[in-house]
CSV table of N, CA, C and O in Angstrom, one decimal:
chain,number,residue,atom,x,y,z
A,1,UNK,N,-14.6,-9.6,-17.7
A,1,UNK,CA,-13.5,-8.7,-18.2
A,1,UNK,C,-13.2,-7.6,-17.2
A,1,UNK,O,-12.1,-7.1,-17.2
A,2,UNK,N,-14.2,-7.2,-16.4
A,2,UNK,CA,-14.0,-6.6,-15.5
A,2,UNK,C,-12.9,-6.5,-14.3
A,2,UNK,O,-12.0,-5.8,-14.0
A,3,UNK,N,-13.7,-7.5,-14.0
A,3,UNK,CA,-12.5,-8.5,-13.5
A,3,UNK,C,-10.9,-8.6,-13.5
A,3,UNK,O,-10.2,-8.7,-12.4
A,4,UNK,N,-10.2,-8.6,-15.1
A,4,UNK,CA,-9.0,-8.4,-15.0
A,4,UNK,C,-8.4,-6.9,-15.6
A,4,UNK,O,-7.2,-7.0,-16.0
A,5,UNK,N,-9.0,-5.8,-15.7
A,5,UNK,CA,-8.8,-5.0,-15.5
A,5,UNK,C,-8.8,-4.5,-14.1
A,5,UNK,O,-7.9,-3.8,-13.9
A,6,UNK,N,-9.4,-4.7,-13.3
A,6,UNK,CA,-9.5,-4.7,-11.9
A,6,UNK,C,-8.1,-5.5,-11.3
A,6,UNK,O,-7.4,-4.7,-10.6
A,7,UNK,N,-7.8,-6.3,-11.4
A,7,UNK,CA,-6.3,-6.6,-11.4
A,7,UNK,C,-5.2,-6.3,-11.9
A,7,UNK,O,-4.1,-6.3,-11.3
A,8,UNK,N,-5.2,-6.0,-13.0
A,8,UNK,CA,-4.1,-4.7,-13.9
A,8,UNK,C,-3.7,-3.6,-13.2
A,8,UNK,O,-2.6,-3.1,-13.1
A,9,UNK,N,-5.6,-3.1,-12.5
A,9,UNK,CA,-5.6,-1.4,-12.2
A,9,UNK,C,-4.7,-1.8,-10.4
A,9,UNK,O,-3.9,-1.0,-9.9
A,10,UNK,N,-5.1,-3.1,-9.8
A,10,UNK,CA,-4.0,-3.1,-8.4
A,10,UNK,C,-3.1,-3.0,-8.9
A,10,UNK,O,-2.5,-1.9,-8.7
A,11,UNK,N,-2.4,-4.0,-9.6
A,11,UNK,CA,-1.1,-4.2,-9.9
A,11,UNK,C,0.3,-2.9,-9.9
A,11,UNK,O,1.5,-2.7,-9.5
A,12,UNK,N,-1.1,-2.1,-10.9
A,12,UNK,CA,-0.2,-0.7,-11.3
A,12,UNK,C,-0.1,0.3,-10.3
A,12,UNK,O,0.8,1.1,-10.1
A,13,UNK,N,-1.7,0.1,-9.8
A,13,UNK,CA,-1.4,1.4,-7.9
A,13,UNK,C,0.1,0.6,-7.4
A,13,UNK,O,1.1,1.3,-7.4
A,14,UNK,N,0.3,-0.6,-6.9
A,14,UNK,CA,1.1,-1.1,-6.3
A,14,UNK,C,2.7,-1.0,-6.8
A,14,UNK,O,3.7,-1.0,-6.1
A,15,UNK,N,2.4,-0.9,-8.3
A,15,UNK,CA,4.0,-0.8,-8.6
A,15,UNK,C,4.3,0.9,-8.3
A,15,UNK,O,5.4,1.3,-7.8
A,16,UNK,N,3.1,1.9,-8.7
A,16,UNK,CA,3.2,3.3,-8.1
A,16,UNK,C,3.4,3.6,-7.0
A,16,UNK,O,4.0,4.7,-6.7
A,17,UNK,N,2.7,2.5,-5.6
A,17,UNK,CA,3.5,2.7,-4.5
A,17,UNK,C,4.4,2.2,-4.2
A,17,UNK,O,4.9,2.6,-3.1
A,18,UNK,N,5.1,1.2,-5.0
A,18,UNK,CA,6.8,1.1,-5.0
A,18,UNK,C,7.5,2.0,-5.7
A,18,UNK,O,8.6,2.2,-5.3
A,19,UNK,N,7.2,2.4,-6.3
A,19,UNK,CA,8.0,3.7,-6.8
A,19,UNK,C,8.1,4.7,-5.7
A,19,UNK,O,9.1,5.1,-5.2
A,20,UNK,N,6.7,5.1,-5.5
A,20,UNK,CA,6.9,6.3,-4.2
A,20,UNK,C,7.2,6.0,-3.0
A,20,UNK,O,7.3,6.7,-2.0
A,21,UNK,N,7.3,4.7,-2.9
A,21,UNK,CA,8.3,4.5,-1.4
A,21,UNK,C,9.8,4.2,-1.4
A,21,UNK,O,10.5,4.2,-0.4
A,22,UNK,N,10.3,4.1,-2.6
A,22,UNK,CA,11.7,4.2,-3.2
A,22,UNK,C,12.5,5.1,-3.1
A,22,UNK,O,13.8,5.0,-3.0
A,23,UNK,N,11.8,6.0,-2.9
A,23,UNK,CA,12.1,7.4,-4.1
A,23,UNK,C,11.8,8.7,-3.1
A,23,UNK,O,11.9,9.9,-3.4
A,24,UNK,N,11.5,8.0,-1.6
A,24,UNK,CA,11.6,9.6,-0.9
A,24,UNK,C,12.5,10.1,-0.2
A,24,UNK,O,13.3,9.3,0.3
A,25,UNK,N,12.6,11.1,0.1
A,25,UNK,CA,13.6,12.1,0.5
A,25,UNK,C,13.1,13.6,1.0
A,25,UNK,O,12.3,14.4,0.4
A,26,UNK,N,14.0,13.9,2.1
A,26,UNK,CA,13.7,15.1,2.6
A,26,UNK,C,12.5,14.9,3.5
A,26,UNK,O,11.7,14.0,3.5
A,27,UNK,N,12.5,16.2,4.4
A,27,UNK,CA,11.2,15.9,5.3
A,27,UNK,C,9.6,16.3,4.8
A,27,UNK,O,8.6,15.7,5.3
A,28,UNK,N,9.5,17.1,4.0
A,28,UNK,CA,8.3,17.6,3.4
A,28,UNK,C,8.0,16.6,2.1
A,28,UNK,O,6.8,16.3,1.8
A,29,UNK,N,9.0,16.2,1.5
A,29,UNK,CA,9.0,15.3,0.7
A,29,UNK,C,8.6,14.0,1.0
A,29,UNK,O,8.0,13.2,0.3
A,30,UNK,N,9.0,14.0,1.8
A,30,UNK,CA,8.9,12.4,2.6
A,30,UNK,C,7.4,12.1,3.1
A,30,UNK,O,6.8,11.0,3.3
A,31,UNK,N,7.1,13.5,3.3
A,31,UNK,CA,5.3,13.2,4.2
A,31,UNK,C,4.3,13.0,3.1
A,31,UNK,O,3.2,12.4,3.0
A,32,UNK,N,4.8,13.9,2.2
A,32,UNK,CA,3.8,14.2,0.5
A,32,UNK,C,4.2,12.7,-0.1
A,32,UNK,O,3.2,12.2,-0.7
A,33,UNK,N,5.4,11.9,-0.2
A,33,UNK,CA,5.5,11.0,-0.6
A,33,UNK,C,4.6,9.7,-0.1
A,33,UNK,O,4.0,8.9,-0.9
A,34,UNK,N,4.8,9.8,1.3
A,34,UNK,CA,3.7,8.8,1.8
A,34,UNK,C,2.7,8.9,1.9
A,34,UNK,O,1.9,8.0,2.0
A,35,UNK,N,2.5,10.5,1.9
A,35,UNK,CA,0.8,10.5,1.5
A,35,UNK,C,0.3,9.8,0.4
A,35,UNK,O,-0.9,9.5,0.6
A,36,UNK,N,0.7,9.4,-0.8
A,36,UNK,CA,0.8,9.3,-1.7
A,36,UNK,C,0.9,8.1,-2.1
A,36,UNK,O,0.1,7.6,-2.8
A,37,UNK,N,2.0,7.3,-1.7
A,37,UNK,CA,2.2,5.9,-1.3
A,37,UNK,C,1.0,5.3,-0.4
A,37,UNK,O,0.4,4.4,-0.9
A,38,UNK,N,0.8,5.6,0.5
A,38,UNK,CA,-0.5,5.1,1.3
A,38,UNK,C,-1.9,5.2,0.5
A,38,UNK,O,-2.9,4.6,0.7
A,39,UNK,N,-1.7,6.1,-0.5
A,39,UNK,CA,-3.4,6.1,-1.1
A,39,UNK,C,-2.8,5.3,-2.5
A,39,UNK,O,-3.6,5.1,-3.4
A,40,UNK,N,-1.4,4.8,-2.7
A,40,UNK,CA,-1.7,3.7,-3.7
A,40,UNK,C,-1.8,2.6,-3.3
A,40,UNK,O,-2.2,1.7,-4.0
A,41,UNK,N,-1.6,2.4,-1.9
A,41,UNK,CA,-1.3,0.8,-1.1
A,41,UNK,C,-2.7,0.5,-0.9
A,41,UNK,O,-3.1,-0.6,-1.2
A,42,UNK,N,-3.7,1.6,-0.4
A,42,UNK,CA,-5.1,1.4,-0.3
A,42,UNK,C,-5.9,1.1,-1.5
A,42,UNK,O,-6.8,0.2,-1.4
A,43,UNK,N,-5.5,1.8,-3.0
A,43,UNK,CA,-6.2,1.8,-4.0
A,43,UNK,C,-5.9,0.0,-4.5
A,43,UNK,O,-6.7,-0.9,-4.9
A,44,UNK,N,-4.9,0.0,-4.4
A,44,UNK,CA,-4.2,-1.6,-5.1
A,44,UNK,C,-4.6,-2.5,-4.0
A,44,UNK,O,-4.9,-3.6,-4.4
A,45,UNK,N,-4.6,-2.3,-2.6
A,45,UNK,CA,-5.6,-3.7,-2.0
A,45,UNK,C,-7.2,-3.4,-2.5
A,45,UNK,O,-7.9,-4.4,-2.6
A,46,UNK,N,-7.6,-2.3,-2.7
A,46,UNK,CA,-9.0,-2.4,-2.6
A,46,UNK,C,-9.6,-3.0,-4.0
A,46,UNK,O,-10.8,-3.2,-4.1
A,47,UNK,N,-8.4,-3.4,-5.4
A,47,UNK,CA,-8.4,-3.7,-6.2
A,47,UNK,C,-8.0,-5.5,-6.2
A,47,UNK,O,-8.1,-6.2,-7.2
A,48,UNK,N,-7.6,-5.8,-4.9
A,48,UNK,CA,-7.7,-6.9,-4.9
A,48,UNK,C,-6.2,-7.8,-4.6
A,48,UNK,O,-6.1,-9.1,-4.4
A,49,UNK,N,-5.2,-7.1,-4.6
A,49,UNK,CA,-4.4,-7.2,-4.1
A,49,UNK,C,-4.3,-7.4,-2.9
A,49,UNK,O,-4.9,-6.7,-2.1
A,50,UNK,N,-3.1,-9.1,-2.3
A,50,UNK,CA,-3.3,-9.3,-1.0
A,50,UNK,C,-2.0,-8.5,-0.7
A,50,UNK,O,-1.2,-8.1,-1.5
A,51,UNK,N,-2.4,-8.4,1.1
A,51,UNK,CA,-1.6,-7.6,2.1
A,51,UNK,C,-0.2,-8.4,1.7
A,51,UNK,O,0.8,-7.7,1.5
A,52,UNK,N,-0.1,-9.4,1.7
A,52,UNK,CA,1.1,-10.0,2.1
A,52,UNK,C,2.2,-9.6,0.8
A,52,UNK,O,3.3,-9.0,1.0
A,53,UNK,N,1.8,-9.8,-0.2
A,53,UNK,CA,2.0,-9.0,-2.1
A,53,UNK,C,2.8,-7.9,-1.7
A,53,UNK,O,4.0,-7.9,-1.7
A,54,UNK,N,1.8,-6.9,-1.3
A,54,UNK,CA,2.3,-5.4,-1.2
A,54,UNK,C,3.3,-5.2,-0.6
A,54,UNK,O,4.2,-4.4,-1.0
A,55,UNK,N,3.1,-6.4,1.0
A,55,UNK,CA,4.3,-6.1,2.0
A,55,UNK,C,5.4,-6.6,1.5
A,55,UNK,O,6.3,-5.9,2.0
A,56,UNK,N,5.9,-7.5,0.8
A,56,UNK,CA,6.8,-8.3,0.0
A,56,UNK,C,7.3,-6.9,-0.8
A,56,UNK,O,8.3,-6.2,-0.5
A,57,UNK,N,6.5,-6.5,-2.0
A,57,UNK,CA,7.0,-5.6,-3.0
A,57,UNK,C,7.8,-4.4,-2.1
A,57,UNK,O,8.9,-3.9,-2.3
A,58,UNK,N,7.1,-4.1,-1.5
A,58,UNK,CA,7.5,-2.6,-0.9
A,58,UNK,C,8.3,-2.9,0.5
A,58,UNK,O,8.4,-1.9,1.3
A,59,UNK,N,9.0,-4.3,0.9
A,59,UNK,CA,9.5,-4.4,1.8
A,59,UNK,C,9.3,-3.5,3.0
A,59,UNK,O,10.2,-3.1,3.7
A,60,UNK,N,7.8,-3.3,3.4
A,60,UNK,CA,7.2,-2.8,4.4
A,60,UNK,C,6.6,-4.3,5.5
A,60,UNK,O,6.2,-5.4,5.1
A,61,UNK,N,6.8,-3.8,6.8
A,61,UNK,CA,5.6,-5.1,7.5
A,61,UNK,C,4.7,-5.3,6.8
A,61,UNK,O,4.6,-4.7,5.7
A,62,UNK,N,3.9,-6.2,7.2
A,62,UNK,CA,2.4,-7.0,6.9
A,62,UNK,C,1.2,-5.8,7.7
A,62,UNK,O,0.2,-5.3,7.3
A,63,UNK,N,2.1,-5.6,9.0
A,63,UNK,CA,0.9,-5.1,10.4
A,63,UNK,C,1.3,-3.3,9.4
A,63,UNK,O,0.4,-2.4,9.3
A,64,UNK,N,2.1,-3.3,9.1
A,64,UNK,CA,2.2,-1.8,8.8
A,64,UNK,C,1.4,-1.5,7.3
A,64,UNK,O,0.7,-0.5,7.4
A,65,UNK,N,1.3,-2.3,6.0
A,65,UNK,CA,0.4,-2.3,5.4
A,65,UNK,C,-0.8,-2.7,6.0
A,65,UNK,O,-1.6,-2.5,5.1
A,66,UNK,N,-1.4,-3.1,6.9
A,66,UNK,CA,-2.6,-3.2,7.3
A,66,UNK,C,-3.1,-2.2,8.1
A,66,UNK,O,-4.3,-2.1,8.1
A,67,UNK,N,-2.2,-1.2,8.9
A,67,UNK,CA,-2.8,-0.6,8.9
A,67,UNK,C,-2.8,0.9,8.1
A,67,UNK,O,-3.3,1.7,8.9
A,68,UNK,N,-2.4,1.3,6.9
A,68,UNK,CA,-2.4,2.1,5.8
A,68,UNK,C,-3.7,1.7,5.6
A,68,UNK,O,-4.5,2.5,5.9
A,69,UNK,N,-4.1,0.2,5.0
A,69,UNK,CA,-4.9,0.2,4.5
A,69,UNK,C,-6.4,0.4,4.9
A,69,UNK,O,-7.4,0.8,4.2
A,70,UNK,N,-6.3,-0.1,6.6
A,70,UNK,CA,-7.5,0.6,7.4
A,70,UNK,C,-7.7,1.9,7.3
A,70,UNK,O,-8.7,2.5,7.7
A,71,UNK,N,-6.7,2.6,6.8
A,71,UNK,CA,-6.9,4.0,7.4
A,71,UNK,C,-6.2,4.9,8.4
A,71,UNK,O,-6.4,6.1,8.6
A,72,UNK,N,-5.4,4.2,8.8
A,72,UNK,CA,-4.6,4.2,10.2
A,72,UNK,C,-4.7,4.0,11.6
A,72,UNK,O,-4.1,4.3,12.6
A,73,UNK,N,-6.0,3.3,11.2
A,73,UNK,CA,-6.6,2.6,12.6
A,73,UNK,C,-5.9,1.2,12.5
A,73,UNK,O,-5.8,0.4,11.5
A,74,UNK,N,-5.5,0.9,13.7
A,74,UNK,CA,-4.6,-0.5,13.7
A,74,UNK,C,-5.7,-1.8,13.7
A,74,UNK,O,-6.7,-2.0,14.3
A,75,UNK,N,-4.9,-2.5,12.5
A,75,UNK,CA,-5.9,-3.6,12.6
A,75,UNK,C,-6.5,-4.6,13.5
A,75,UNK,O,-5.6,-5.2,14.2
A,76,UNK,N,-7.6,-4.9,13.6
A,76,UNK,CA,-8.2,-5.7,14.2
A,76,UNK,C,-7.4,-7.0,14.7
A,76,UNK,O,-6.5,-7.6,14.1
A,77,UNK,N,-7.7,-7.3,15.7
A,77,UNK,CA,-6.6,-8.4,17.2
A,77,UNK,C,-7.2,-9.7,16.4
A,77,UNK,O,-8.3,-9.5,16.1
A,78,UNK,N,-6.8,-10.9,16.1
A,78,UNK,CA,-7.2,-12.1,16.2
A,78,UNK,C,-7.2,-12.4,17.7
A,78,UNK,O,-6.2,-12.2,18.3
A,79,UNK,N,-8.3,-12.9,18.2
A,79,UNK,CA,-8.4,-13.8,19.3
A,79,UNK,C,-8.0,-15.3,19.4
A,79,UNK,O,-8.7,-16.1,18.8
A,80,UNK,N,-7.4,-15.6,20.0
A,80,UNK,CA,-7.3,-17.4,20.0
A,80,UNK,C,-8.5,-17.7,21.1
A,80,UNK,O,-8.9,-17.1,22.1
A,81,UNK,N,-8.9,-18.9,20.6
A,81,UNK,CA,-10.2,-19.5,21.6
A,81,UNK,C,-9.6,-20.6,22.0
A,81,UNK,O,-10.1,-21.4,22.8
């Protein structure tokens, strides 16, 4: 049961960072917005939410939610062998 509460709780960070990436404006606004938006995009992947979901909902890149979600360290390189 845990479980799908844990998916409800992404779902809903995710639709709150579509809301706050909708919805900003102005320049002080706009930084407090993404602050805000970036700590829902983090809470709703860490809830189980894939990258690709988020990037779709919030018509943000893939590479740009990934790296919100690191933290703002750019995500890790695939190597081809």
């Amino acid at each position: 049961m845990a479980r799908t509460w844990e998916g409800v709780a992404g779902r809903l960070s995710l639709q709150l960072a579509v809301l706050l990436h909708r919805t900003v404006t102005g320049r002080a606004a706009k930084r407090r917005h993404q602050h805000w938006r970036d700590a829902a995009l983090r809470a709703a992947h860490r809830r189980g939410v894939p990258v690709e979901v988020i990037a779709s909902r919030t018509r943000l890149t893939q590479r740009r939610v990934r790296t919100v979600v690191t933290g703002g360290k750019p995500p890790p390189v695939d190597e081809a062998a």
